[in-house]
Coordinates of C-alpha atoms in Angstrom, one line a residue:
Chain F
X1 CA 113.6 151.7 111.6
X2 CA 114.1 148.2 110.1
X3 CA 116.9 149.0 107.6
X4 CA 119.6 149.7 110.2
X5 CA 118.9 146.4 112.0
X6 CA 118.7 144.4 108.8
X7 CA 122.2 145.6 107.9
X8 CA 123.4 145.0 111.4
X9 CA 122.0 141.4 111.4
X10 CA 124.3 140.7 108.5
X11 CA 127.2 142.2 110.3
X12 CA 126.5 140.0 113.3
X13 CA 126.4 137.0 111.1
X14 CA 129.7 138.0 109.5
X15 CA 131.6 138.4 112.7
X16 CA 130.0 135.4 114.4
X17 CA 130.7 133.1 111.4
X18 CA 134.4 134.2 111.2
X19 CA 134.9 133.6 114.9
X20 CA 133.1 130.2 115.0
X21 CA 135.2 129.1 111.9
X22 CA 138.5 129.6 113.8
X23 CA 137.3 126.8 116.3
X24 CA 135.9 124.4 113.7
X25 CA 137.8 121.2 113.2
X26 CA 140.3 122.2 115.9
X27 CA 140.9 120.5 119.2
X28 CA 138.2 121.8 121.5
X29 CA 137.7 122.1 125.1
X30 CA 134.2 120.7 125.3
X31 CA 132.3 121.5 128.4
X32 CA 129.3 119.9 129.9
X33 CA 126.1 121.8 130.7
X34 CA 123.3 120.6 132.9
X35 CA 121.4 119.3 129.9
X36 CA 124.6 117.7 128.6
X37 CA 124.6 119.4 125.3
X38 CA 128.3 119.8 124.4
X39 CA 129.1 123.5 124.6
X40 CA 132.4 124.7 123.1
X41 CA 134.5 127.7 123.9
X42 CA 133.5 129.0 120.5
X43 CA 129.8 129.1 121.5
X44 CA 130.4 131.2 124.5
X45 CA 133.0 133.5 123.0
X46 CA 130.8 134.1 120.1
X47 CA 127.7 134.8 122.1
X48 CA 129.6 137.3 124.2
X49 CA 130.9 139.0 121.0
X50 CA 127.4 139.4 119.6
X51 CA 126.1 140.7 123.0
X52 CA 128.9 143.3 123.1
X53 CA 128.2 144.5 119.6
X54 CA 124.4 144.8 120.4
X55 CA 125.0 146.7 123.6
X56 CA 127.2 149.1 121.7
X57 CA 125.0 149.7 118.7
X58 CA 121.4 149.0 119.9
X59 CA 121.7 149.4 123.7
X60 CA 117.9 149.5 124.2
X61 CA 117.3 146.2 122.4
X62 CA 116.8 143.0 124.3
X63 CA 118.8 139.7 123.9
X64 CA 118.0 136.1 124.4
X65 CA 120.7 133.6 123.9
X66 CA 121.4 130.0 124.6
X67 CA 124.5 130.6 126.7
X68 CA 123.9 133.7 128.7
X69 CA 120.1 133.9 129.1
X70 CA 117.8 136.8 128.8
X71 CA 118.5 140.6 128.9
X72 CA 115.7 143.2 128.6
X73 CA 113.5 140.6 127.1
X74 CA 110.4 142.8 126.9
X75 CA 112.0 145.5 124.8
X76 CA 110.4 146.5 121.5
X77 CA 113.2 144.8 119.6
X78 CA 114.7 141.5 120.9
X79 CA 117.6 139.6 119.3
X80 CA 117.5 135.9 119.7
X81 CA 120.8 134.2 119.0
X82 CA 122.4 130.8 119.0
X83 CA 126.0 131.1 117.9
X84 CA 126.4 127.4 117.1
X85 CA 123.2 125.6 116.4
X86 CA 124.2 122.0 115.9
X87 CA 127.0 121.8 118.4
X88 CA 127.1 118.0 118.0
X89 CA 127.8 118.3 114.3
X90 CA 130.3 121.0 115.1
X91 CA 132.4 118.9 117.4
X92 CA 132.1 116.0 115.0
X93 CA 133.6 118.0 112.1
X94 CA 130.3 118.1 110.1
X95 CA 129.6 121.3 108.3
X96 CA 125.8 121.3 109.0
X97 CA 125.9 123.5 112.1
X98 CA 124.8 127.2 111.7
X99 CA 125.0 130.6 113.3
X100 CA 121.4 131.6 114.1
X101 CA 120.4 135.2 114.5
X102 CA 116.8 136.3 114.9
X103 CA 115.1 139.6 115.6
X104 CA 111.7 139.8 117.2
X105 CA 109.6 143.0 117.0
X106 CA 107.0 143.3 119.8
X107 CA 107.3 139.6 120.3
X108 CA 106.8 138.7 116.7
X109 CA 109.4 137.2 114.4
X110 CA 110.8 139.9 112.1
X111 CA 114.1 138.6 110.7
X112 CA 116.1 135.4 110.7
X113 CA 119.6 134.3 109.5
X114 CA 121.0 130.9 109.1
X115 CA 124.7 131.2 108.4
X116 CA 127.0 128.2 107.5
X117 CA 130.4 129.9 107.6
X118 CA 132.4 126.8 106.4
X119 CA 130.2 126.5 103.3
X120 CA 129.9 130.2 103.0
X121 CA 126.1 129.8 102.8
X122 CA 123.6 132.3 104.3
X123 CA 119.8 132.1 104.4
X124 CA 118.1 135.4 105.1
X125 CA 114.5 135.8 105.9
X126 CA 112.5 139.0 106.6
X127 CA 108.8 139.2 107.4
X128 CA 106.8 139.9 104.2
X129 CA 109.9 139.5 102.0
X130 CA 111.1 136.6 99.9
X131 CA 113.8 134.5 101.5
X132 CA 117.4 134.9 100.2
X133 CA 120.2 132.4 99.9
X134 CA 123.4 134.1 99.4
X135 CA 121.4 137.0 98.0
X136 CA 119.2 135.0 95.6
X137 CA 115.5 134.3 96.1
X138 CA 114.8 130.7 97.1
X139 CA 111.4 128.8 97.2
X140 CA 110.1 125.7 98.9
X141 CA 108.8 123.0 96.6
X142 CA 105.4 121.4 96.2
X143 CA 104.9 118.0 97.8
X144 CA 102.4 115.9 95.9
X145 CA 102.6 112.9 98.3
X146 CA 104.1 112.1 101.7
X147 CA 105.4 108.9 100.2
X148 CA 107.8 110.9 98.0
X149 CA 108.8 113.3 100.7
X150 CA 112.2 114.1 102.3
X151 CA 112.1 114.6 106.0
X152 CA 114.8 116.2 108.1
X153 CA 115.2 116.0 111.8
X154 CA 117.9 116.4 114.4
X155 CA 116.2 113.4 116.1
X156 CA 118.9 112.8 118.7
X157 CA 118.6 110.9 122.0
X158 CA 117.5 114.0 124.0
X159 CA 115.0 115.4 121.4
X160 CA 112.8 112.4 121.5
X161 CA 113.5 111.4 125.1
X162 CA 109.7 111.7 125.6
X163 CA 108.3 108.3 124.7
X164 CA 105.1 109.7 123.2
X165 CA 106.9 112.2 121.1
X166 CA 109.0 109.4 119.7
X167 CA 106.0 107.3 118.8
X168 CA 104.3 110.2 117.1
X169 CA 107.5 111.1 115.2
X170 CA 108.0 107.5 114.2
X171 CA 104.4 107.4 112.8
X172 CA 105.4 110.2 110.6
X173 CA 108.6 108.7 109.5
X174 CA 106.9 105.6 108.4
X175 CA 105.0 107.5 105.8
X176 CA 108.0 109.3 104.4
X177 CA 110.3 108.2 101.5
X178 CA 113.6 109.6 102.7
X179 CA 114.7 110.7 106.1
X180 CA 117.9 112.5 107.0
X181 CA 118.8 112.9 110.7
X182 CA 121.2 115.0 112.7
X183 CA 120.5 118.0 110.5
X184 CA 119.8 120.8 113.1
X185 CA 119.2 124.2 111.4
X186 CA 120.5 122.9 108.1
X187 CA 117.4 120.9 107.5
X188 CA 115.2 124.0 107.6
X189 CA 117.7 125.6 105.2
X190 CA 117.4 122.8 102.8
X191 CA 113.6 122.8 103.0
X192 CA 113.6 126.5 102.3
X193 CA 115.8 126.0 99.2
X194 CA 113.4 123.3 98.0
X195 CA 115.5 120.2 98.6
X196 CA 113.2 118.7 101.2
X197 CA 109.6 118.8 102.4
X198 CA 109.3 118.4 106.2
X199 CA 111.2 119.1 109.4
X200 CA 109.7 117.6 112.5
X201 CA 111.4 118.3 115.9
X202 CA 110.7 118.4 119.6
X203 CA 112.4 120.0 122.6
X204 CA 113.0 123.1 120.7
X205 CA 113.7 126.4 122.6
X206 CA 113.0 129.9 121.2
X207 CA 116.7 130.4 120.2
X208 CA 116.5 127.1 118.3
X209 CA 113.6 128.2 116.1
X210 CA 113.2 132.0 116.1
X211 CA 115.7 132.5 113.2
X212 CA 114.2 129.6 111.2
X213 CA 110.7 131.0 111.0
X214 CA 111.1 134.0 108.7
X215 CA 113.3 131.9 106.5
X216 CA 110.9 129.0 106.1
X217 CA 107.8 131.3 105.7
X218 CA 109.5 133.8 103.3
X219 CA 110.4 130.8 101.1
X220 CA 106.7 129.7 100.9
X221 CA 106.6 127.2 103.7
X222 CA 104.8 127.1 107.0
X223 CA 106.1 126.6 110.6
X224 CA 103.8 125.6 113.5
X225 CA 103.8 123.3 116.4
X226 CA 102.7 119.6 115.8
X227 CA 99.1 120.6 116.2
X228 CA 99.3 123.3 113.6
X229 CA 99.1 126.0 116.2
X230 CA 101.2 129.2 116.0
X231 CA 104.6 129.3 117.5
X232 CA 105.9 132.2 119.6
X233 CA 103.3 131.7 122.2
X234 CA 103.7 132.2 126.0
X235 CA 103.2 128.5 126.5
X236 CA 105.5 126.6 124.2
X237 CA 105.3 122.9 123.6
X238 CA 108.8 122.9 122.0
X239 CA 107.3 120.9 119.1
X240 CA 108.2 122.3 115.8
X241 CA 106.9 121.3 112.4
X242 CA 108.1 123.0 109.2
X243 CA 106.5 122.1 105.8
X244 CA 107.7 123.4 102.4
X245 CA 104.2 122.9 101.0
X246 CA 101.5 124.4 103.4
X247 CA 98.8 122.3 101.8
X248 CA 100.3 119.2 103.6
X249 CA 99.6 120.7 107.0
X250 CA 96.4 119.0 107.8
X251 CA 97.6 115.5 106.6
X252 CA 100.8 115.8 108.7
X253 CA 99.1 117.1 111.7
X254 CA 96.7 114.2 111.6
X255 CA 99.5 111.7 111.4
X256 CA 101.3 113.3 114.4
X257 CA 98.1 113.2 116.4
X258 CA 98.0 109.4 116.4
Chain P
X1 CA 152.9 99.0 88.4
X2 CA 151.1 100.9 91.2
X3 CA 152.1 104.5 90.3
X4 CA 150.1 104.6 87.0
X5 CA 146.9 103.4 88.7
X6 CA 147.4 105.8 91.7
X7 CA 147.5 108.7 89.4
X8 CA 144.6 107.3 87.4
X9 CA 142.5 106.9 90.5
X10 CA 142.8 110.7 91.1
X11 CA 141.9 111.3 87.5
X12 CA 138.7 109.2 87.9
X13 CA 137.8 111.1 91.1
X14 CA 138.3 114.3 89.3
X15 CA 136.0 113.6 86.4
X16 CA 133.5 111.8 88.6
X17 CA 133.3 114.7 91.0
X18 CA 132.8 117.3 88.3
X19 CA 130.1 115.2 86.7
X20 CA 128.2 114.5 89.9
X21 CA 128.4 118.2 90.9
X22 CA 126.4 119.2 87.8
X23 CA 123.5 117.2 89.2
X24 CA 123.7 118.3 92.8
X25 CA 121.0 120.6 94.0
X26 CA 119.3 120.4 90.6
X27 CA 115.9 119.0 89.9
X28 CA 116.5 115.2 89.5
X29 CA 114.6 112.4 87.9
X30 CA 114.9 110.0 90.8
X31 CA 114.4 106.4 89.9
X32 CA 113.4 103.5 92.0
X33 CA 115.6 100.4 92.2
X34 CA 114.5 97.1 93.6
X35 CA 116.0 97.8 97.0
X36 CA 114.3 101.3 96.8
X37 CA 117.5 103.3 97.2
X38 CA 117.0 106.5 95.2
X39 CA 119.2 106.4 92.2
X40 CA 119.8 109.4 90.2
X41 CA 120.7 110.0 86.6
X42 CA 124.0 111.3 88.0
X43 CA 124.8 108.0 89.6
X44 CA 124.4 106.0 86.4
X45 CA 126.0 108.5 84.0
X46 CA 128.9 108.8 86.3
X47 CA 129.5 105.0 86.7
X48 CA 129.3 104.6 82.9
X49 CA 131.9 107.4 82.5
X50 CA 134.3 105.7 84.9
X51 CA 133.8 102.3 83.2
X52 CA 134.6 103.8 79.8
X53 CA 137.7 105.4 81.1
X54 CA 138.8 102.2 82.7
X55 CA 138.1 100.1 79.6
X56 CA 140.2 102.5 77.6
X57 CA 143.2 102.8 79.9
X58 CA 143.3 99.6 81.8
X59 CA 141.3 97.1 79.7
X60 CA 142.5 94.1 81.6
X61 CA 141.3 95.4 85.0
X62 CA 138.0 94.3 86.5
X63 CA 135.2 96.6 87.7
X64 CA 132.6 96.2 90.4
X65 CA 130.0 99.0 90.7
X66 CA 126.8 99.6 92.4
X67 CA 124.8 100.4 89.2
X68 CA 126.1 98.1 86.5
X69 CA 127.4 95.0 88.5
X70 CA 130.6 93.1 88.0
X71 CA 133.0 92.8 85.0
X72 CA 136.1 90.6 85.0
X73 CA 135.9 90.4 88.8
X74 CA 138.8 87.9 89.1
X75 CA 141.4 90.1 87.4
X76 CA 144.6 90.9 89.2
X77 CA 143.4 94.6 89.7
X78 CA 139.7 95.2 90.3
X79 CA 138.2 98.7 90.7
X80 CA 135.3 99.0 93.0
X81 CA 133.3 102.1 92.5
X82 CA 130.2 103.9 94.0
X83 CA 129.8 107.2 92.1
X84 CA 127.4 108.7 94.7
X85 CA 127.6 107.1 98.1
X86 CA 124.9 108.7 100.1
X87 CA 122.3 109.2 97.4
X88 CA 119.7 110.1 100.1
X89 CA 121.9 113.0 101.2
X90 CA 122.6 113.9 97.6
X91 CA 118.9 114.2 96.8
X92 CA 118.2 116.1 100.0
X93 CA 120.8 118.7 99.1
X94 CA 123.3 117.7 101.9
X95 CA 126.9 117.8 100.9
X96 CA 127.8 114.6 102.9
X97 CA 127.6 112.3 99.9
X98 CA 130.9 111.1 98.3
X99 CA 132.4 109.6 95.2
X100 CA 134.0 106.3 96.2
X101 CA 136.8 104.7 94.2
X102 CA 138.7 101.7 95.4
X103 CA 141.3 99.4 93.8
X104 CA 141.8 95.8 95.0
X105 CA 144.9 93.9 94.1
X106 CA 144.6 90.1 94.2
X107 CA 141.4 90.6 96.2
X108 CA 143.0 92.8 98.8
X109 CA 142.3 96.5 99.3
X110 CA 145.1 98.6 97.9
X111 CA 143.7 102.1 97.3
X112 CA 140.8 104.1 98.3
X113 CA 139.3 107.6 97.6
X114 CA 136.5 109.5 99.2
X115 CA 135.9 112.6 97.2
X116 CA 133.4 115.3 98.2
X117 CA 133.2 117.5 95.2
X118 CA 130.9 120.2 96.7
X119 CA 133.3 120.8 99.6
X120 CA 136.4 120.1 97.4
X121 CA 137.6 117.6 99.9
X122 CA 139.4 114.3 99.1
X123 CA 140.6 111.6 101.3
X124 CA 143.2 109.3 99.8
X125 CA 144.4 106.0 101.3
X126 CA 147.0 103.6 99.9
X127 CA 148.1 100.3 101.6
X128 CA 151.1 100.9 103.8
X129 CA 151.0 104.7 103.3
X130 CA 149.6 107.5 105.5
X131 CA 146.2 108.7 104.6
X132 CA 146.0 112.1 102.9
X133 CA 143.3 114.7 103.1
X134 CA 143.7 117.2 100.2
X135 CA 147.3 116.1 100.1
X136 CA 148.0 116.5 103.9
X137 CA 148.6 113.6 106.3
X138 CA 145.6 113.0 108.6
X139 CA 145.5 110.7 111.7
X140 CA 142.8 109.3 113.8
X141 CA 142.6 110.2 117.4
X142 CA 142.9 108.4 120.7
X143 CA 139.6 107.5 122.5
X144 CA 140.1 107.2 126.2
X145 CA 136.5 106.3 127.0
X146 CA 133.4 105.3 125.0
X147 CA 131.5 107.7 127.2
X148 CA 133.3 110.5 125.4
X149 CA 133.2 109.1 122.0
X150 CA 131.6 110.4 118.8
X151 CA 129.8 107.8 116.7
X152 CA 128.7 108.1 113.1
X153 CA 126.2 105.9 111.3
X154 CA 124.0 106.1 108.2
X155 CA 121.5 104.2 110.4
X156 CA 118.6 104.6 108.0
X157 CA 115.4 102.4 107.9
X158 CA 116.9 99.9 105.5
X159 CA 120.3 99.5 107.3
X160 CA 118.9 98.3 110.5
X161 CA 115.9 96.6 109.1
X162 CA 117.1 93.3 110.9
X163 CA 115.7 93.6 114.5
X164 CA 118.8 92.0 116.0
X165 CA 121.2 94.4 114.2
X166 CA 119.1 97.3 115.5
X167 CA 119.2 96.0 119.1
X168 CA 123.0 95.5 119.0
X169 CA 123.6 98.9 117.4
X170 CA 121.4 100.6 120.1
X171 CA 123.3 98.9 122.8
X172 CA 126.5 100.5 121.4
X173 CA 124.8 103.9 121.0
X174 CA 123.7 103.9 124.6
X175 CA 127.4 103.9 125.7
X176 CA 128.3 106.8 123.4
X177 CA 128.4 110.5 124.2
X178 CA 127.5 111.9 120.7
X179 CA 125.9 110.3 117.7
X180 CA 125.6 111.7 114.2
X181 CA 123.4 109.9 111.8
X182 CA 122.8 109.9 108.0
X183 CA 126.5 110.3 107.5
X184 CA 127.3 107.6 104.8
X185 CA 131.0 107.7 103.7
X186 CA 131.5 111.1 105.3
X187 CA 131.5 109.6 108.8
X188 CA 134.5 107.4 107.8
X189 CA 136.2 110.6 106.5
X190 CA 135.6 112.4 109.7
X191 CA 136.9 109.5 111.8
X192 CA 140.0 109.4 109.6
X193 CA 140.7 113.0 110.2
X194 CA 140.3 112.6 114.0
X195 CA 136.9 114.3 114.5
X196 CA 135.1 111.1 115.6
X197 CA 135.8 107.7 117.0
X198 CA 133.4 105.0 115.7
X199 CA 131.4 104.2 112.7
X200 CA 129.0 101.3 113.0
X201 CA 126.9 100.1 110.0
X202 CA 125.1 97.1 108.7
X203 CA 123.9 96.0 105.2
X204 CA 127.1 97.2 103.6
X205 CA 128.2 95.9 100.2
X206 CA 131.7 95.7 98.9
X207 CA 131.3 98.9 96.9
X208 CA 130.1 100.7 100.1
X209 CA 133.2 99.9 102.1
X210 CA 136.1 99.0 99.8
X211 CA 137.3 102.6 99.4
X212 CA 136.9 103.4 103.0
X213 CA 139.3 100.6 104.3
X214 CA 142.7 102.0 103.1
X215 CA 141.6 105.5 104.3
X216 CA 140.7 104.4 107.8
X217 CA 143.7 102.1 108.2
X218 CA 146.2 104.5 106.7
X219 CA 145.1 107.1 109.3
X220 CA 145.8 104.8 112.1
X221 CA 142.3 103.2 112.5
X222 CA 140.9 99.7 112.2
X223 CA 138.1 98.4 110.1
X224 CA 136.5 94.9 110.7
X225 CA 133.1 93.4 110.9
X226 CA 131.1 93.6 114.2
X227 CA 132.9 90.5 115.5
X228 CA 136.3 92.0 114.8
X229 CA 136.8 89.7 111.9
X230 CA 138.6 90.7 108.7
X231 CA 136.5 92.3 105.9
X232 CA 136.9 91.4 102.2
X233 CA 136.1 87.7 102.8
X234 CA 134.0 85.4 100.6
X235 CA 131.2 85.3 103.1
X236 CA 130.5 88.8 104.1
X237 CA 128.0 89.7 106.9
X238 CA 127.7 93.3 105.7
X239 CA 128.5 94.5 109.2
X240 CA 131.1 97.1 109.3
X241 CA 132.8 98.6 112.3
X242 CA 135.5 101.4 112.0
X243 CA 137.4 102.6 115.0
X244 CA 139.8 105.5 115.1
X245 CA 141.6 104.0 118.1
X246 CA 142.3 100.3 117.6
X247 CA 142.7 99.7 121.3
X248 CA 138.9 100.1 121.6
X249 CA 138.2 97.0 119.4
X250 CA 137.6 94.4 122.1
X251 CA 135.4 96.7 124.2
X252 CA 133.2 97.6 121.3
X253 CA 133.1 94.0 120.0
X254 CA 131.9 92.9 123.4
X255 CA 129.1 95.5 123.5
X256 CA 128.0 94.6 120.0
X257 CA 127.8 90.9 120.9
X258 CA 125.1 91.4 123.6

């Protein structure tokens, strides 16, 4: 039941990555959406391609995507896709964007892929299995002290538009040794490979984090909201916290409360 | 007179890039410097290697480096090197760091290299010549309006520690469409290749910007301090502004004044 979809997820990442790459570092017709995220032709073309493939091979599965909304979202299997996570990096020529492909089974995260086609890097997570980076097992690292930690965050103007979110996030940053911003999905990838310790983000939609969850968890990390509550709930705060070392959860939660 | 050093600059970038790459995404013994920048063994080993090569091939030339200070700094030719610009990205696994190699002639910037060894990307600038990206000519792009611009900045805690710098920088960011942070030298590289419009930074030392200048200028851009004054002066504010489109200089200068 799972094997066919596992293989198919890689196929989707292959074709999506190839397509997206054709538009990278090329003149783009950047469009404006209501929330003023830059959306490229690549983004829409790619999501359409993925939806067509799914309709053909798994016609009963549901799809949730950033560009074209929800189809059959209460199906047993639902694919959650973001063809270009990190569109701002994409249009700025930075190879930190990623193709995100997730599969939910009965509403629970089963599979996740972060594919960086320019760097030919792929992180693959599957519920109950070890996370793979280009086929090799990766693990998060221990974090002995926040004062030594590396924190990633997209942290752009829209993400922390809420003043209280910004204040709480800044409280955390003050305790951290090294911060890297504008990282999008690539921060979660680096955390999963053991090069960083924390990702803290707000204003996250299902299609932003669904693919990341199995990757972070399968590498030994933990992903919750800022209050350490489970993600994938009906009511979703959009606050996402990923930690490479689960033993830091209480400490970080307490700092984010203030 | 110039040709031998031009060729040698590439040789330095080759050996430095190879060395640095051996340490990338490996467990590191991160040391603390007084200014609390993380410095890696790679950084020091690499600067020493470059200095040894220079001493052997151009013993009369001066050297200025981040790690081991100044040697013969009033020589006709002075090499200015930063083996790993973007050490924070380096330790966080992000391939946006770069090897920076510059050559000054009689105090004026003659040559600059940004080498990204993980991505096998090299930008090469030489006074009066077109900037090359992996051997191909690149050009900055026109910027019709700030409201469409892409701005890069390292913008970390230490860079804008000065409250007034931070305020001026934020004034500029408010006018910009897309900001990408934690970019270090890679922002200047993207600007030179025409994927962005502005880099605005503070607290920059000679070894941070010397290599960037010939690259940005040779691609059609301009690089000054925040008041549009020339860089490479005795008194150096550490404020660096790079624009892909020189016609934006007055506008940006005025915003940064406020």
